[in-house]
PDB file of C-alpha atoms in Angstrom:
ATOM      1  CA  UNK A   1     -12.519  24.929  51.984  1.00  0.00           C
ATOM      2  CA  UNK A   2     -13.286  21.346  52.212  1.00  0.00           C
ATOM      3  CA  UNK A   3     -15.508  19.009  52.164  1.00  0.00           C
ATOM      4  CA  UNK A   4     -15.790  18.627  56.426  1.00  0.00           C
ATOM      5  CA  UNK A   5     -19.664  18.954  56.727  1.00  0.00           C
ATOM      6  CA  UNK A   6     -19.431  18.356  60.771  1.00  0.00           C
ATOM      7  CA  UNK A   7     -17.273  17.662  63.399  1.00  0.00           C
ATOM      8  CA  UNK A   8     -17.460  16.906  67.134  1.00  0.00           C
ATOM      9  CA  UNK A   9     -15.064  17.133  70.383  1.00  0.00           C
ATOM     10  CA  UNK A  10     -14.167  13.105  69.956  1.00  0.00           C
ATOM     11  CA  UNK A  11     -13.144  13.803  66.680  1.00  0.00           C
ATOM     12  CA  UNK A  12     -10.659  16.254  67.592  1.00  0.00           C
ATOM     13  CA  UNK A  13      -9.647  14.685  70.675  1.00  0.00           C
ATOM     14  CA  UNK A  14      -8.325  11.708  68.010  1.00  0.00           C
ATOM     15  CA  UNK A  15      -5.969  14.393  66.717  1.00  0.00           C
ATOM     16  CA  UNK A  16      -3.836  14.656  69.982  1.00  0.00           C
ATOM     17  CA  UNK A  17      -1.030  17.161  68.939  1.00  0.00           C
ATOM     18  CA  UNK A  18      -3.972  19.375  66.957  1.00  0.00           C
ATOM     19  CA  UNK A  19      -3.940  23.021  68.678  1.00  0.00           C
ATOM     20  CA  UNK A  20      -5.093  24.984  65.545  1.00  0.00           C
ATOM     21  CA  UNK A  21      -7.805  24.436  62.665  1.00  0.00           C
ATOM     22  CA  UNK A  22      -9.140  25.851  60.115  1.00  0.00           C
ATOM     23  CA  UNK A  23     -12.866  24.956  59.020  1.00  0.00           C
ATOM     24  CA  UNK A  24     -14.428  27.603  57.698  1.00  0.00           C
ATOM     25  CA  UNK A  25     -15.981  28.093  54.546  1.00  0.00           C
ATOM     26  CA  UNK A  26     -17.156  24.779  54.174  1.00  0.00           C
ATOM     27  CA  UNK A  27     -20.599  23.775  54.091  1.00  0.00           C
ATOM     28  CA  UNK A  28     -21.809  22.923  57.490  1.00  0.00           C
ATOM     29  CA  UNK A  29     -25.094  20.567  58.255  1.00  0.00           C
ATOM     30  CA  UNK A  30     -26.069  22.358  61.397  1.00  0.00           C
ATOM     31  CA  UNK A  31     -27.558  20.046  63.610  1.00  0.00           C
ATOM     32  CA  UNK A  32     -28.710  19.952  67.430  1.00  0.00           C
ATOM     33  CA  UNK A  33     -25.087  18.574  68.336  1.00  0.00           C
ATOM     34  CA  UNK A  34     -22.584  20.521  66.266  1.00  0.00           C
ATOM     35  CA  UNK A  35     -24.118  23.644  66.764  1.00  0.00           C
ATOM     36  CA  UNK A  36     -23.461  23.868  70.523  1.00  0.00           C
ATOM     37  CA  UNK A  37     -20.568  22.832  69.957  1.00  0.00           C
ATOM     38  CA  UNK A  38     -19.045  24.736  67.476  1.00  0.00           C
ATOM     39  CA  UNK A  39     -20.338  27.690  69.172  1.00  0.00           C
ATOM     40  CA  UNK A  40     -18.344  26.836  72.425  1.00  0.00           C
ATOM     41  CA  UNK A  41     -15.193  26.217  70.203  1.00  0.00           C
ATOM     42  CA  UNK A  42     -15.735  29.674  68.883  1.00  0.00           C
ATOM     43  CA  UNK A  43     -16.004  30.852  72.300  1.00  0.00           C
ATOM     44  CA  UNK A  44     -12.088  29.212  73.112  1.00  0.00           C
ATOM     45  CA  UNK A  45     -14.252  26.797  75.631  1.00  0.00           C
ATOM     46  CA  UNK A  46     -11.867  23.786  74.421  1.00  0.00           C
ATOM     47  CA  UNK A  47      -8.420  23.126  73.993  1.00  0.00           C
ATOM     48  CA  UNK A  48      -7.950  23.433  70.344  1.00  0.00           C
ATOM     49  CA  UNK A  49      -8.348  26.712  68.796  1.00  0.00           C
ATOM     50  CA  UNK A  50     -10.362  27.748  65.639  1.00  0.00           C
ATOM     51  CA  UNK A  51      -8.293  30.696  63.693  1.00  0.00           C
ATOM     52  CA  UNK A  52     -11.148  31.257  61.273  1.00  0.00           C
ATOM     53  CA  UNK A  53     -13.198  34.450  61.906  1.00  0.00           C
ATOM     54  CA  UNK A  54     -16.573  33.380  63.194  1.00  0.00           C
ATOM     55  CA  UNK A  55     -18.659  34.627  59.663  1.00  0.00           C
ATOM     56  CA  UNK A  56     -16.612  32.065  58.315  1.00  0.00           C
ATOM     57  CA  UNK A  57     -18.447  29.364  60.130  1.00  0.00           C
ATOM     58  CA  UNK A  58     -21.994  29.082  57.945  1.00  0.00           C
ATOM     59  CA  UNK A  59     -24.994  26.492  58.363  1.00  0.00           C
ATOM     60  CA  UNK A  60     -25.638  24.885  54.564  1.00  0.00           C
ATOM     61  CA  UNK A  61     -28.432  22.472  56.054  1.00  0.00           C
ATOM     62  CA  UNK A  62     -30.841  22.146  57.138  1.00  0.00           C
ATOM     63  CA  UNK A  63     -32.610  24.568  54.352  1.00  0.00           C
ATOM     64  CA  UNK A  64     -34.242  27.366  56.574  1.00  0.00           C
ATOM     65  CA  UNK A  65     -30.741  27.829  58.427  1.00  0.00           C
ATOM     66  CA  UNK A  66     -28.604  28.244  55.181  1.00  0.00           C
ATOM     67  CA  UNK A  67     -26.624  31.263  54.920  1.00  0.00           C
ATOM     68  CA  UNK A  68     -26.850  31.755  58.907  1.00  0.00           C
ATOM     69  CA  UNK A  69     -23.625  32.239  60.634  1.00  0.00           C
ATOM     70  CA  UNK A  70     -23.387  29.436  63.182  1.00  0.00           C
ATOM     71  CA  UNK A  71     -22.321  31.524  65.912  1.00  0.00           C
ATOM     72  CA  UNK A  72     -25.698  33.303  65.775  1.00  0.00           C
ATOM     73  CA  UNK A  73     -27.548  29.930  65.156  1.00  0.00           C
ATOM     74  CA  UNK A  74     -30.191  29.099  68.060  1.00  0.00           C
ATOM     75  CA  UNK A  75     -31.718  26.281  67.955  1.00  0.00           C
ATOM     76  CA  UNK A  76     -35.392  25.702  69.720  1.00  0.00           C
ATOM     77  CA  UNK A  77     -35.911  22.678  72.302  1.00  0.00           C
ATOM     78  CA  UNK A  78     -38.697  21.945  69.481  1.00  0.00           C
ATOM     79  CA  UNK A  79     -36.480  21.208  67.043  1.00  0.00           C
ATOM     80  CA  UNK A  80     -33.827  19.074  68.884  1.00  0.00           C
ATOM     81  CA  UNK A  81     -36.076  17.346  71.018  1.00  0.00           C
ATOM     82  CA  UNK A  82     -39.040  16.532  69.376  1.00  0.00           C
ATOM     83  CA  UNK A  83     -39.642  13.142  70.630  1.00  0.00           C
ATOM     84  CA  UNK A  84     -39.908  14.460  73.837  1.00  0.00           C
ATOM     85  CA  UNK A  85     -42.014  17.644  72.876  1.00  0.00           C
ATOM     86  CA  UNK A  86     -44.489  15.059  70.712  1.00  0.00           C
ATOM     87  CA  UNK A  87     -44.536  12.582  74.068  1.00  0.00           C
ATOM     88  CA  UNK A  88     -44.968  15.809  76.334  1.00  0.00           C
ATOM     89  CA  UNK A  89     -47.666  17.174  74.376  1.00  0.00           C
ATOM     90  CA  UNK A  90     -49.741  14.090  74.015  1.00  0.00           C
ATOM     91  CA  UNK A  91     -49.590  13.286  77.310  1.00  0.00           C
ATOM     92  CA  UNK A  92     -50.830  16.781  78.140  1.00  0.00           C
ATOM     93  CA  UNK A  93     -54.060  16.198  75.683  1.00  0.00           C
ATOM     94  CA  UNK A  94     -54.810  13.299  77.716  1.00  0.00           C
ATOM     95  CA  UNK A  95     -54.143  14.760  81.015  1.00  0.00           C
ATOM     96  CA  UNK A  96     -56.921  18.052  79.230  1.00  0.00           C
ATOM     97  CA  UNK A  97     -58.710  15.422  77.574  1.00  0.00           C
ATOM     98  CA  UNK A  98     -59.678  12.852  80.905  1.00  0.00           C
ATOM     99  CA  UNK A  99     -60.269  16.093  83.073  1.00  0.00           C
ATOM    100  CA  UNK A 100     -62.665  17.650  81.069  1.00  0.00           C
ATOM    101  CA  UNK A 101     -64.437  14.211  80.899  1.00  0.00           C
ATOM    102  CA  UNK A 102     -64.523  14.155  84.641  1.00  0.00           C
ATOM    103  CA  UNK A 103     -65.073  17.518  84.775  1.00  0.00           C
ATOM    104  CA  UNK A 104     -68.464  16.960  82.799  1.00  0.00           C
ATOM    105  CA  UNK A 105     -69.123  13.835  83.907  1.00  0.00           C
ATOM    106  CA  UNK A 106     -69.369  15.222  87.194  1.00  0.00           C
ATOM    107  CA  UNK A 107     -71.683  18.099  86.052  1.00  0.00           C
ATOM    108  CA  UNK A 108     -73.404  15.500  84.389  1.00  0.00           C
ATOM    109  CA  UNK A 109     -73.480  17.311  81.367  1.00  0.00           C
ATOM    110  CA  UNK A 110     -73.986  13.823  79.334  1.00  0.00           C
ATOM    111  CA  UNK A 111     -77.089  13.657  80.840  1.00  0.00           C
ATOM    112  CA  UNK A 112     -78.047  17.129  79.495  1.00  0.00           C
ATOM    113  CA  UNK A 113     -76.844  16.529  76.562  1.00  0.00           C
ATOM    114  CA  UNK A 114     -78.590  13.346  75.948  1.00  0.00           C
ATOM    115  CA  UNK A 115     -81.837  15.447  76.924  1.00  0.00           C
ATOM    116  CA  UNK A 116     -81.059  18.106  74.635  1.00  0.00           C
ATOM    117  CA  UNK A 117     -80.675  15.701  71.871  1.00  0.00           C
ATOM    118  CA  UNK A 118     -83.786  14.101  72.827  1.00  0.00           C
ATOM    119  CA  UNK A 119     -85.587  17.407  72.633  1.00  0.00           C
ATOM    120  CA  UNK A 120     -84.362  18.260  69.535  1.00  0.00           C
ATOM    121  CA  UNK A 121     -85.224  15.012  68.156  1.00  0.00           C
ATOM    122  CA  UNK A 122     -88.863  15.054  69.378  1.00  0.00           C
ATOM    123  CA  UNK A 123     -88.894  19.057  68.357  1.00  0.00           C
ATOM    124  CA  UNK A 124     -88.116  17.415  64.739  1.00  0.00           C
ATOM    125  CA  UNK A 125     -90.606  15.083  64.818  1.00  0.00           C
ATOM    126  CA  UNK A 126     -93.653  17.148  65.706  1.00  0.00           C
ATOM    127  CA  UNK A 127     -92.538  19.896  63.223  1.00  0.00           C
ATOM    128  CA  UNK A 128     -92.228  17.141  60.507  1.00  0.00           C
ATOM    129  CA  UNK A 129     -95.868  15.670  61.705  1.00  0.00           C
ATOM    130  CA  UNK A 130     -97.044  19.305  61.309  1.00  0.00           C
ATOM    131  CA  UNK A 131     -95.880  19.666  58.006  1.00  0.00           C
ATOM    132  CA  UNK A 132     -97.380  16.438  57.180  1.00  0.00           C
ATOM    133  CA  UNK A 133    -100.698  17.448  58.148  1.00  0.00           C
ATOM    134  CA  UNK A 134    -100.676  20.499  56.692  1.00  0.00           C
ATOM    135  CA  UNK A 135     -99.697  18.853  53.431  1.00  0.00           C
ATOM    136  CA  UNK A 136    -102.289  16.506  54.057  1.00  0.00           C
ATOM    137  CA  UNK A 137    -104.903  19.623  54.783  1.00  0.00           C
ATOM    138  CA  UNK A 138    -103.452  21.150  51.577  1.00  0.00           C
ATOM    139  CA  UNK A 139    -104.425  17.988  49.093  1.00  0.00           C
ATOM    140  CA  UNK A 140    -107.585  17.684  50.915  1.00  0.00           C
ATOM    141  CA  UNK A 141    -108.701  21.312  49.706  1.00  0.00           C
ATOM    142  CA  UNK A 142    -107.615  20.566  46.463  1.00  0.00           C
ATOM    143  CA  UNK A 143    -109.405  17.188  45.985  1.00  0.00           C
ATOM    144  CA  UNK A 144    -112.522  19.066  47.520  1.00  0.00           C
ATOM    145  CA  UNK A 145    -112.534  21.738  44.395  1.00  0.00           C
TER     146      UNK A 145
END
C-alpha cells in the first residue's frame, strides 16, 4: 500500500521496461476514466500485468462507491456524462415544451382558456353583486324594525 490514488495507460506507458505492478490496497478515487480502465487491466487487455487479486483493487471516492471492488464498479452514462445528459435533457423540454404550445395553439386552446377565465371572472362578479344585494336586503330589514 501506497499512496497511488489513480493511474492511467500514459502513465504506465512512461515506465517502458514495467511488465508487473502491484496497486492494490491503496485507496482508489474511482472516476469515469480509471475505472474502465483499470477494469480492462484486470482483464490482461494491456501489456503490463496487475499481480494483485482483483478484491484488492477498492474505490475510496467518490463516497457512495467506497468499499466497492472496482472490478464490479459500473458506472452510469449519468454520472460520466452529465454535461451532455443536462444539454440532452433540456433540449428535450424545449423540443416537449414548443410542441405542446403548437399543439394548443393549434387547438386554440388559448382562446378557450381566455373564455374560461372570462367566465369565471364574470361568474365572480355576479355572485359577489348577489351577495351585495342580499347584504344590502339584509340591513334594509333591519333599519325597517
Amino acid at each position: 500500500s501506497n499512496t497511488l490514488n489513480w493511474f492511467s495507460y500514459s502513465d504506465l506507458q512512461s515506465f517502458r521496461r514495467l511488465e508487473d505492478l502491484r496497486a492494490g490496497q491503496n485507496k482508489l478515487i474511482c472516476s469515469c476514466d480509471f475505472v474502465p480502465f483499470l477494469q480492462s487491466q484486470l482483464r490482461g487487455e494491456a501489456g503490463i500485468q496487475l499481480s494483485d487479486r482483483e478484491d484488492s483493487y477498492v474505490c475510496d471516492s467518490p463516497l457512495y462507491l467506497q468499499g466497492a471492488v472496482v472490478s464490479g464498479v459500473r458506472l452510469s452514462v449519468v454520472e460520466c456524462h452529465q454535461v451532455v445528459f443536462v444539454s440532452v435533457s433540456c433540449g428535450l423540454a424545449l423540443f416537449v415544451g414548443m410542441l405542446g404550445s403548437a399543439l394548443l395553439w393549434r387547438l386554440h386552446a388559448f382562446w378557450y382558456l381566455k373564455m374560461i377565465w372570462t367566465w369565471l371572472k364574470a361568474k365572480r362578479s355576479s355572485q359577489k353583486r348577489r351577495r351585495q344585494k342580499d347584504t344590502e336586503d339584509t340591513e334594509a330589514l333591519l333599519c325597517f324594525d
